[in-house]
Tab-separated table of C-alpha atoms in Angstrom:
chain	number	residue	atom	x	y	z
A	28	MET	CA	118.928	102.563	105.358
A	29	SER	CA	122.087	103.468	104.343
A	30	LEU	CA	124.827	104.771	106.413
A	31	THR	CA	126.543	106.732	103.602
A	32	ASN	CA	126.294	110.367	103.561
A	33	PRO	CA	128.610	112.179	101.438
A	34	PRO	CA	129.316	115.819	101.261
A	35	SER	CA	126.622	117.617	99.489
A	36	SER	CA	126.937	119.473	96.107
A	37	GLY	CA	127.032	122.554	98.569
A	38	SER	CA	130.158	121.629	100.065
A	39	LEU	CA	132.655	124.699	100.788
A	40	SER	CA	135.323	124.248	98.026
A	41	ALA	CA	138.927	124.301	99.250
A	42	ARG	CA	139.593	127.807	98.212
A	43	THR	CA	136.670	128.955	100.198
A	44	ARG	CA	137.491	127.027	102.884
A	45	VAL	CA	141.097	128.427	103.029
A	46	SER	CA	139.486	132.123	102.830
A	47	GLN	CA	137.192	131.362	106.092
A	48	ASN	CA	139.810	130.046	107.732
A	49	LEU	CA	142.004	133.155	107.133
A	50	LYS	CA	138.852	135.504	107.671
A	51	ARG	CA	138.123	133.463	110.970
A	52	SER	CA	141.612	133.736	112.026
A	53	LEU	CA	141.632	137.429	111.840
A	54	GLN	CA	138.370	137.647	113.839
A	55	ALA	CA	139.937	135.505	116.319
A	56	THR	CA	143.077	138.208	116.557
A	57	ASP	CA	140.471	141.340	116.900
A	58	ASP	CA	138.802	139.224	119.612
A	59	ALA	CA	141.898	138.621	121.356
A	60	VAL	CA	142.843	142.057	121.032
A	61	GLU	CA	139.468	143.164	122.372
A	62	SER	CA	139.885	141.217	125.430
A	63	ARG	CA	142.589	142.999	126.530
A	64	ARG	CA	142.562	145.428	129.773
A	65	PRO	CA	144.777	147.211	131.781
A	66	GLY	CA	145.154	144.764	134.295
A	67	GLY	CA	146.197	142.102	131.834
A	68	TYR	CA	144.165	139.542	129.888
A	69	THR	CA	140.898	138.229	130.576
A	70	SER	CA	139.015	136.253	128.540
A	71	LYS	CA	135.047	136.446	127.256
A	72	VAL	CA	134.047	133.162	128.207
A	73	ARG	CA	135.969	131.064	131.266
A	74	VAL	CA	135.648	127.182	131.283
A	75	ARG	CA	134.264	126.459	134.384
A	76	ASP	CA	131.466	128.888	133.803
A	77	ARG	CA	130.351	126.407	131.236
A	78	TYR	CA	131.239	122.997	132.280
A	79	HIS	CA	131.956	120.958	135.714
A	80	ILE	CA	135.221	118.862	134.932
A	81	VAL	CA	134.553	115.243	136.318
A	82	GLY	CA	137.974	114.164	135.788
A	83	PHE	CA	141.121	113.409	133.684
A	84	ILE	CA	140.899	110.681	130.665
A	85	SER	CA	144.355	111.195	129.205
A	86	SER	CA	147.330	113.136	128.394
A	87	GLY	CA	149.813	113.576	125.171
A	88	THR	CA	152.122	115.308	123.266
A	89	TYR	CA	149.543	118.220	122.636
A	90	GLY	CA	148.611	118.555	126.277
A	91	ARG	CA	145.175	116.818	128.372
A	92	VAL	CA	141.924	115.782	128.070
A	93	TYR	CA	138.871	116.032	130.717
A	94	LYS	CA	135.548	114.650	131.147
A	95	ALA	CA	133.060	117.493	132.114
A	96	LEU	CA	129.587	117.971	132.438
A	97	GLY	CA	127.856	121.027	131.189
A	98	LYS	CA	125.835	123.216	133.497
A	99	ASN	CA	124.084	126.630	133.499
A	100	GLY	CA	121.860	125.763	130.875
A	101	LYS	CA	124.246	123.830	128.775
A	102	LYS	CA	123.372	119.873	128.787
A	103	GLY	CA	125.591	116.972	128.362
A	104	GLU	CA	128.930	115.323	128.849
A	105	PHE	CA	131.760	116.686	127.293
A	106	ALA	CA	135.335	115.890	126.184
A	107	ILE	CA	137.469	119.138	126.655
A	108	LYS	CA	141.343	119.122	125.191
A	109	LYS	CA	143.343	121.312	126.839
A	110	PHE	CA	146.435	122.199	124.912
A	111	LYS	CA	149.484	123.366	126.012
A	112	PRO	CA	151.834	126.159	124.564
A	113	ASP	CA	155.106	125.280	122.566
A	114	LYS	CA	157.656	125.653	125.202
A	115	GLU	CA	161.566	126.302	124.307
A	116	GLY	CA	164.532	125.632	126.640
A	117	GLU	CA	164.535	125.007	130.372
A	118	THR	CA	162.322	128.475	130.880
A	119	ILE	CA	159.378	127.898	129.887
A	120	GLN	CA	158.727	130.634	127.017
A	121	TYR	CA	155.083	130.487	125.569
A	122	THR	CA	155.460	131.328	121.866
A	123	GLY	CA	152.270	130.611	120.751
A	124	LEU	CA	150.332	127.477	119.851
A	125	SER	CA	151.697	124.126	117.447
A	126	GLN	CA	150.907	123.535	114.060
A	127	SER	CA	148.929	120.560	115.044
A	128	ALA	CA	146.491	122.421	117.340
A	129	ILE	CA	145.886	125.114	114.759
A	130	ARG	CA	145.348	122.166	112.212
A	131	GLU	CA	142.984	120.700	114.117
A	132	MET	CA	140.772	123.734	114.961
A	133	SER	CA	140.663	124.910	111.369
A	134	LEU	CA	139.606	121.930	110.226
A	135	CYS	CA	137.018	120.849	113.327
A	136	THR	CA	135.069	123.936	112.789
A	137	GLU	CA	134.398	123.125	109.212
A	138	LEU	CA	133.793	119.304	109.084
A	139	SER	CA	130.492	118.063	110.164
A	140	HIS	CA	129.590	114.095	109.952
A	141	SER	CA	127.948	111.545	111.509
A	142	ASN	CA	131.214	109.317	111.849
A	143	VAL	CA	133.431	112.240	112.535
A	144	VAL	CA	133.810	113.498	116.072
A	145	GLN	CA	131.865	116.727	116.909
A	146	LEU	CA	133.407	119.966	118.052
A	147	GLU	CA	131.132	121.831	120.256
A	148	GLU	CA	133.202	124.940	120.806
A	149	ILE	CA	136.671	126.402	121.016
A	150	ILE	CA	137.477	128.687	124.386
A	151	LEU	CA	140.480	130.952	124.641
A	152	GLU	CA	141.135	131.257	128.412
A	153	ASP	CA	144.345	132.663	129.838
A	154	LYS	CA	147.677	131.007	128.177
A	155	CYS	CA	145.455	128.169	126.738
A	156	ILE	CA	143.076	126.474	123.748
A	157	PHE	CA	140.419	124.223	124.949
A	158	MET	CA	138.705	122.534	122.211
A	159	VAL	CA	134.905	120.993	123.421
A	160	PHE	CA	133.965	117.615	122.044
A	161	GLU	CA	131.433	115.499	122.328
A	162	TYR	CA	131.992	112.628	125.066
A	163	THR	CA	132.324	109.220	123.644
A	164	GLU	CA	132.240	106.391	126.171
A	165	HIS	CA	134.513	104.133	124.415
A	166	ASP	CA	137.566	103.941	121.502
A	167	LEU	CA	138.375	100.671	119.461
A	168	LEU	CA	141.664	100.304	121.636
A	169	GLN	CA	139.690	99.706	124.505
A	170	ILE	CA	137.201	97.421	122.915
A	171	ILE	CA	140.043	95.446	121.655
A	172	HIS	CA	141.356	95.204	125.054
A	173	HIS	CA	138.238	93.913	126.421
A	174	HIS	CA	138.033	90.968	124.225
A	175	THR	CA	141.704	90.335	125.109
A	176	GLN	CA	140.327	89.482	128.999
A	177	PRO	CA	140.128	87.493	130.840
A	178	GLN	CA	140.974	85.645	127.656
A	179	ARG	CA	140.676	86.044	124.121
A	180	HIS	CA	137.351	85.882	122.806
A	181	ALA	CA	136.479	87.193	118.902
A	182	ILE	CA	134.669	90.311	118.628
A	183	PRO	CA	131.234	89.498	116.859
A	184	ALA	CA	131.635	89.451	112.741
A	185	ARG	CA	129.044	91.880	112.488
A	186	MET	CA	129.748	94.272	114.808
A	187	VAL	CA	133.105	93.747	112.965
A	188	ARG	CA	131.632	94.954	109.744
A	189	SER	CA	129.547	98.023	111.296
A	190	ILE	CA	132.438	99.158	113.118
A	191	LEU	CA	134.411	99.229	109.619
A	192	PHE	CA	131.189	100.747	107.338
A	193	GLN	CA	131.078	103.328	109.930
A	194	LEU	CA	134.823	104.045	109.973
A	195	LEU	CA	134.949	103.887	105.984
A	196	ASN	CA	131.983	106.257	105.939
A	197	GLY	CA	133.476	108.708	107.855
A	198	LEU	CA	137.084	108.660	106.041
A	199	LEU	CA	134.842	109.151	102.578
A	200	TYR	CA	133.389	112.443	103.860
A	201	LEU	CA	137.364	113.382	104.562
A	202	HIS	CA	138.482	112.360	101.863
A	203	THR	CA	135.955	114.095	99.283
A	204	ASN	CA	136.527	117.396	101.368
A	205	TRP	CA	140.282	117.180	100.400
A	206	VAL	CA	141.283	115.810	103.958
A	207	LEU	CA	143.691	113.176	104.918
A	208	HIS	CA	143.655	112.173	108.626
A	209	ARG	CA	147.303	110.809	108.325
A	210	ASP	CA	146.946	108.933	112.108
A	211	LEU	CA	144.088	106.371	111.979
A	212	LYS	CA	144.404	103.965	114.751
A	213	PRO	CA	142.189	101.772	117.194
A	214	ALA	CA	143.082	104.843	119.715
A	215	ASN	CA	141.728	107.718	117.480
A	216	ILE	CA	138.251	105.914	116.663
A	217	LEU	CA	136.107	106.789	119.000
A	218	VAL	CA	132.873	104.964	119.853
A	219	THR	CA	129.562	106.261	121.298
A	220	SER	CA	127.394	104.307	123.880
A	221	SER	CA	124.783	103.831	120.895
A	222	GLY	CA	127.477	102.137	118.693
A	223	ALA	CA	128.131	105.366	116.593
A	224	ILE	CA	131.888	105.419	115.362
A	225	ARG	CA	133.604	108.875	115.610
A	226	ILE	CA	137.003	109.586	113.716
A	227	GLY	CA	138.935	111.782	116.181
A	228	ASP	CA	142.341	113.316	116.777
A	229	LEU	CA	142.539	115.360	113.959
A	230	GLY	CA	145.802	116.536	115.000
A	231	LEU	CA	147.937	115.141	112.098
A	232	ALA	CA	145.171	115.964	109.383
A	233	ARG	CA	145.433	117.992	106.651
A	234	LEU	CA	144.499	119.532	103.227
A	235	PHE	CA	145.732	117.796	100.038
A	236	TYR	CA	144.102	119.921	97.151
A	237	LYS	CA	147.478	120.954	96.185
A	238	PRO	CA	149.004	117.988	94.366
A	239	LEU	CA	152.330	119.977	93.530
A	240	ASN	CA	152.853	120.771	96.982
A	241	SER	CA	154.983	118.043	98.517
A	242	LEU	CA	153.170	116.875	102.143
A	243	PHE	CA	156.221	115.681	103.370
A	244	SER	CA	157.459	118.820	103.300
A	245	GLY	CA	155.878	120.140	106.307
A	246	ASP	CA	155.466	116.904	108.354
A	247	LYS	CA	158.476	114.501	107.689
A	248	VAL	CA	156.813	111.736	110.066
A	249	VAL	CA	152.918	110.776	110.049
A	250	VAL	CA	150.818	108.171	110.906
A	251	THR	CA	151.955	105.926	114.123
A	252	ILE	CA	154.264	103.030	113.028
A	253	TRP	CA	152.386	100.047	113.194
A	254	TYR	CA	150.075	101.598	111.037
A	255	ARG	CA	152.157	103.670	108.483
A	256	ALA	CA	151.836	102.769	104.609
A	257	PRO	CA	154.702	101.347	102.953
A	258	GLU	CA	155.314	104.482	100.967
A	259	LEU	CA	155.835	106.348	103.613
A	260	LEU	CA	158.268	103.686	105.519
A	261	LEU	CA	160.258	104.193	101.897
A	262	GLY	CA	160.273	107.957	102.222
A	263	SER	CA	157.719	109.234	99.854
A	264	ARG	CA	157.562	113.012	99.137
A	265	HIS	CA	154.161	112.967	97.826
A	266	TYR	CA	151.135	110.646	99.202
A	267	THR	CA	147.389	110.476	98.513
A	268	PRO	CA	144.408	108.919	100.901
A	269	ALA	CA	145.700	105.798	100.208
A	270	VAL	CA	148.033	105.876	103.273
A	271	ASP	CA	144.596	106.461	105.103
A	272	MET	CA	143.267	102.870	103.510
A	273	TRP	CA	146.666	100.873	104.407
A	274	ALA	CA	145.704	102.146	108.199
A	275	VAL	CA	141.972	100.833	107.960
A	276	GLY	CA	143.527	97.824	106.483
A	277	CYS	CA	145.669	97.281	109.483
A	278	ILE	CA	142.715	98.359	112.219
A	279	PHE	CA	140.391	95.862	109.976
A	280	ALA	CA	143.054	93.336	110.729
A	281	GLU	CA	143.482	93.932	114.636
A	282	LEU	CA	140.008	93.711	115.047
A	283	LEU	CA	139.772	90.244	113.622
A	284	SER	CA	143.080	89.340	115.602
A	285	LEU	CA	142.806	91.459	118.829
A	286	ARG	CA	146.597	92.532	117.987
A	287	PRO	CA	148.015	94.751	115.748
A	288	ILE	CA	149.132	92.796	112.163
A	289	PHE	CA	152.508	94.726	111.626
A	290	LYS	CA	153.880	95.259	115.120
A	291	GLY	CA	157.436	96.592	114.363
A	292	GLU	CA	159.730	98.646	116.800
A	293	GLU	CA	160.345	102.410	115.711
A	294	ALA	CA	163.607	103.407	115.513
A	295	LYS	CA	163.726	107.256	116.615
A	296	MET	CA	164.612	110.441	115.258
A	297	ASP	CA	168.518	111.258	116.169
A	298	SER	CA	169.574	114.426	117.170
A	299	LYS	CA	170.224	116.360	113.781
A	300	LYS	CA	166.293	115.091	113.330
A	301	THR	CA	167.042	112.662	110.261
A	302	VAL	CA	164.499	110.136	109.763
A	303	PRO	CA	165.620	106.841	110.048
A	304	PHE	CA	164.582	103.969	107.539
A	305	GLN	CA	162.278	101.715	109.707
A	306	ARG	CA	164.031	98.571	109.090
A	307	ASN	CA	161.976	96.744	111.658
A	308	GLN	CA	158.468	97.704	110.690
A	309	MET	CA	159.134	97.227	107.012
A	310	MET	CA	160.551	93.542	107.843
A	311	LYS	CA	157.215	92.773	109.695
A	312	ILE	CA	155.341	93.837	106.847
A	313	VAL	CA	157.375	91.581	104.327
A	314	GLU	CA	156.909	88.831	106.574
A	315	ILE	CA	153.289	88.526	105.781
A	316	LEU	CA	152.856	90.141	102.763
A	317	GLY	CA	156.030	89.214	100.974
A	318	LEU	CA	158.577	91.667	99.349
A	319	PRO	CA	157.407	94.422	97.442
A	320	ARG	CA	157.982	93.947	93.473
A	321	LYS	CA	158.875	96.643	90.830
A	322	GLU	CA	156.432	94.412	88.553
A	323	SER	CA	153.494	94.886	90.669
A	324	TRP	CA	154.591	98.588	92.148
A	325	PRO	CA	155.890	100.567	89.243
A	326	GLY	CA	156.767	103.392	91.188
A	327	LEU	CA	158.922	101.228	93.759
A	328	VAL	CA	162.356	101.852	92.552
A	329	SER	CA	161.843	105.429	92.320
A	330	MET	CA	161.249	105.519	96.583
A	331	PRO	CA	163.746	107.591	98.066
A	332	GLU	CA	164.759	104.550	100.745
A	333	TYR	CA	164.357	101.687	97.915
A	334	SER	CA	168.199	100.796	98.147
A	335	GLN	CA	167.566	100.366	102.071
A	336	LEU	CA	165.043	98.010	101.080
A	337	GLN	CA	167.356	96.235	98.615
A	338	SER	CA	170.125	96.018	101.768
A	339	LEU	CA	167.446	94.660	104.356
A	340	VAL	CA	167.107	91.672	101.589
A	341	LEU	CA	170.773	91.345	101.144
A	342	HIS	CA	171.940	91.336	104.563
A	343	ARG	CA	169.225	89.596	106.361
A	344	GLN	CA	167.715	86.865	103.679
A	345	PRO	CA	165.304	85.083	105.737
A	346	SER	CA	163.473	82.475	103.756
A	347	HIS	CA	160.334	84.381	103.683
A	348	PHE	CA	161.631	86.944	101.769
A	349	HIS	CA	161.592	84.676	98.902
A	350	ARG	CA	158.446	83.742	99.230
A	351	GLY	CA	155.072	85.541	98.166
A	352	SER	CA	152.527	87.034	100.330
A	353	ASN	CA	151.399	85.096	103.534
A	354	LEU	CA	148.387	87.168	103.846
A	355	GLU	CA	145.451	84.627	103.351
A	356	GLY	CA	147.227	81.919	105.626
A	357	TRP	CA	147.172	84.489	108.439
A	358	TYR	CA	143.708	85.563	107.534
A	359	GLN	CA	142.853	81.725	107.746
A	360	SER	CA	144.294	81.603	110.843
A	361	CYS	CA	142.552	84.443	112.253
A	362	LEU	CA	139.386	83.047	111.554
A	363	LYS	CA	140.362	79.435	113.294
A	364	ASN	CA	141.444	81.207	116.496
A	365	GLY	CA	138.496	83.620	116.297
A	366	GLY	CA	135.686	80.722	116.486
A	367	TYR	CA	134.524	82.648	113.128
A	368	ASN	CA	131.979	80.237	110.985
A	369	SER	CA	134.047	79.286	107.936
A	370	THR	CA	130.962	79.024	105.720
A	371	SER	CA	127.842	81.467	106.854
A	372	SER	CA	128.458	84.803	105.183
A	373	ALA	CA	126.502	86.356	108.043
A	374	GLY	CA	128.587	85.095	111.012
A	375	THR	CA	131.967	85.638	109.625
A	376	PRO	CA	134.330	88.037	107.608
A	377	GLY	CA	134.564	85.238	105.163
A	378	SER	CA	136.213	84.989	101.447
A	379	ASP	CA	134.936	88.391	101.060
A	380	GLY	CA	136.706	90.165	104.006
A	381	PHE	CA	139.858	88.209	102.745
A	382	ASP	CA	139.357	90.208	99.498
A	383	LEU	CA	138.723	93.650	101.123
A	384	LEU	CA	141.758	93.219	103.777
A	385	SER	CA	143.869	92.251	100.623
A	386	ARG	CA	143.090	95.070	98.388
A	387	MET	CA	143.526	97.494	101.612
A	388	LEU	CA	146.967	96.211	102.097
A	389	GLU	CA	147.547	96.214	98.940
A	390	TYR	CA	151.873	97.789	98.324
A	391	ASP	CA	151.218	99.841	95.290
A	392	PRO	CA	148.866	102.873	96.513
A	393	ALA	CA	148.137	103.648	93.519
A	394	LYS	CA	145.758	100.286	93.377
A	395	ARG	CA	145.143	100.359	96.801
A	396	ILE	CA	140.996	100.510	97.197
A	397	THR	CA	139.736	103.614	97.680
A	398	ALA	CA	136.955	104.493	100.797
A	399	GLU	CA	134.100	104.790	98.232
A	400	GLU	CA	135.035	101.455	96.374
A	401	ALA	CA	135.325	99.956	100.322
A	402	LEU	CA	132.049	100.762	100.912
A	403	GLU	CA	130.725	99.152	97.781
A	404	HIS	CA	132.452	95.731	98.041
A	405	PRO	CA	131.159	92.654	98.281
A	406	TYR	CA	132.027	92.460	101.821
A	407	PHE	CA	129.012	95.038	103.182
A	408	ALA	CA	126.541	94.077	100.316
A	409	ASN	CA	126.543	90.475	100.922
A	410	GLY	CA	125.318	89.358	104.423
A	411	GLY	CA	122.239	91.246	105.295
A	412	PRO	CA	121.824	95.224	106.126
A	413	ILE	CA	124.130	96.872	108.533
A	414	SER	CA	123.343	98.534	111.978
A	415	GLY	CA	124.498	102.202	112.435
A	416	ASN	CA	124.554	100.370	116.064
A	417	CYS	CA	127.640	98.181	116.320
A	418	PHE	CA	126.533	97.029	119.686
A	419	GLU	CA	123.196	95.652	118.353
A	420	GLY	CA	122.474	92.462	119.453
A	421	ILE	CA	125.590	92.263	121.715
A	422	GLU	CA	125.190	91.006	125.199
A	423	GLY	CA	126.742	92.163	128.046
A	424	LYS	CA	128.231	95.878	127.995
A	425	TYR	CA	131.787	97.265	127.626
A	426	PRO	CA	133.390	99.183	130.015
A	427	HIS	CA	133.248	102.806	129.949
A	428	ARG	CA	136.527	105.052	129.663
A	429	ARG	CA	138.541	105.216	132.576
A	430	VAL	CA	138.208	108.761	134.347
A	431	SER	CA	140.615	109.659	136.827
A	432	GLN	CA	140.054	111.840	139.712
A	433	ASP	CA	143.649	112.058	140.519
A	434	ASP	CA	143.803	115.367	138.255
A	435	ASN	CA	140.869	116.899	137.706
A	436	ASP	CA	142.255	120.232	137.647
A	437	ILE	CA	141.510	122.553	134.591
A	438	ARG	CA	142.548	125.546	135.880
A	439	THR	CA	144.528	127.311	133.610
A	440	GLY	CA	147.230	128.633	135.958
A	441	SER	CA	148.916	125.211	135.981
A	442	LEU	CA	149.425	124.598	132.676
A	443	PRO	CA	149.800	120.999	131.097
A	444	GLY	CA	153.145	119.616	130.263
A	445	THR	CA	155.047	121.367	133.305
A	446	LYS	CA	155.429	118.526	135.813
A	447	ARG	CA	152.812	120.023	137.815
A	448	SER	CA	151.105	117.056	139.013
A	449	GLY	CA	153.621	114.195	137.941
A	450	LEU	CA	151.132	112.117	136.657
A	451	PRO	CA	152.228	109.914	133.404
A	452	ASP	CA	151.289	110.217	130.164
A	453	ASP	CA	148.376	108.088	129.418
A	454	SER	CA	148.759	107.271	125.850
A	455	LEU	CA	152.301	106.072	126.533
A	456	MET	CA	150.972	104.045	129.353
A	457	ARG	CA	148.249	102.304	126.849
A	458	ALA	CA	151.297	101.926	124.173
A	459	SER	CA	153.677	99.937	126.575
A	460	LYS	CA	150.809	97.627	127.958
A	461	ARG	CA	150.218	96.593	124.723
A	462	LEU	CA	153.872	96.085	123.506
A	463	LYS	CA	154.056	93.316	126.526
A	464	GLU	CA	151.269	91.560	125.303
């Protein structure tokens, strides 16, 4: 059975969605006003009335994520994302929710697809917003890490194929509905115990149906550095769903090699919030793909950071800068190290896998393969049926997500980000652990 589930002809138009968002926002304001009493703010629904908090999963710039069980007739396991309000200066002054939180809430309430994480409800309690999602036991970063312990052993080829197909299926749904994800990476690709892929964390996602509106003006930096497309690195003010497809290509390569294909070091913004040219990351891409050339990428010379690319070549001039792409050599080495059968199309990504990868990692975004085209690629058409369960036929089980009991207090009296618990940011811990690999 095909997993493809494109939006129906009855899908909401972009204009209708915006109208409904506005209506929903106004209703939320009315509800908030109605819930105020002389004694202060009181919520209609409290998190602990509906959910039993099992433990703490992870934290990041947005706040914290907890695992919970439904109670009082609500069955199942859930992940509760607790946003922290914006704060200014040393004294915490709550100024409202971040743009990221508002975008994620508005999009997740409208999106519904088998390969996109499912939002159960949003709860407003005291000064915090809680987004309640279905719980998933794994993510791709965790699965990749499992395959490096105690020693490297390749992810089975048919499992990679299923993961990639489901990921592209969910991405086609997003792109068809005018949504760019803009932060695809293994940690944001969730996996259920039944092997279903869910695209998660839409905090950087946004609509792109206004072609004359520069996406750069609202968000100067998008996509985690290792998965950032070359047009973004070169400062493009206008970009397309092709940035998501580059990230999928990086994820595909990482599933095969068990390490990021372009593992650069990020240059941070200065105090004036100036976006720096990511020289090291660009070099990592050039080392494998060769230099981008204006003959094959006509828009290259118009990129804001094109002069930086030229200076990179002039000052460094390593020999590999003057070679063509070495992606095929990297790919063949990857197959050999992973022990994939080089002849059987059913037991290896093979030549079809390389063709798909090379079309995802195409420098020119106008020529880069789309999600719809990728789903029709011979890599998926050949080699037999694709399972909706990426774990099908896999011996043994993957460890479940780590849930800590050290901080399972989701009370709104102790806001995330206020150094109450002193616990480290789990997302940063995971990143630093990978840098040491």
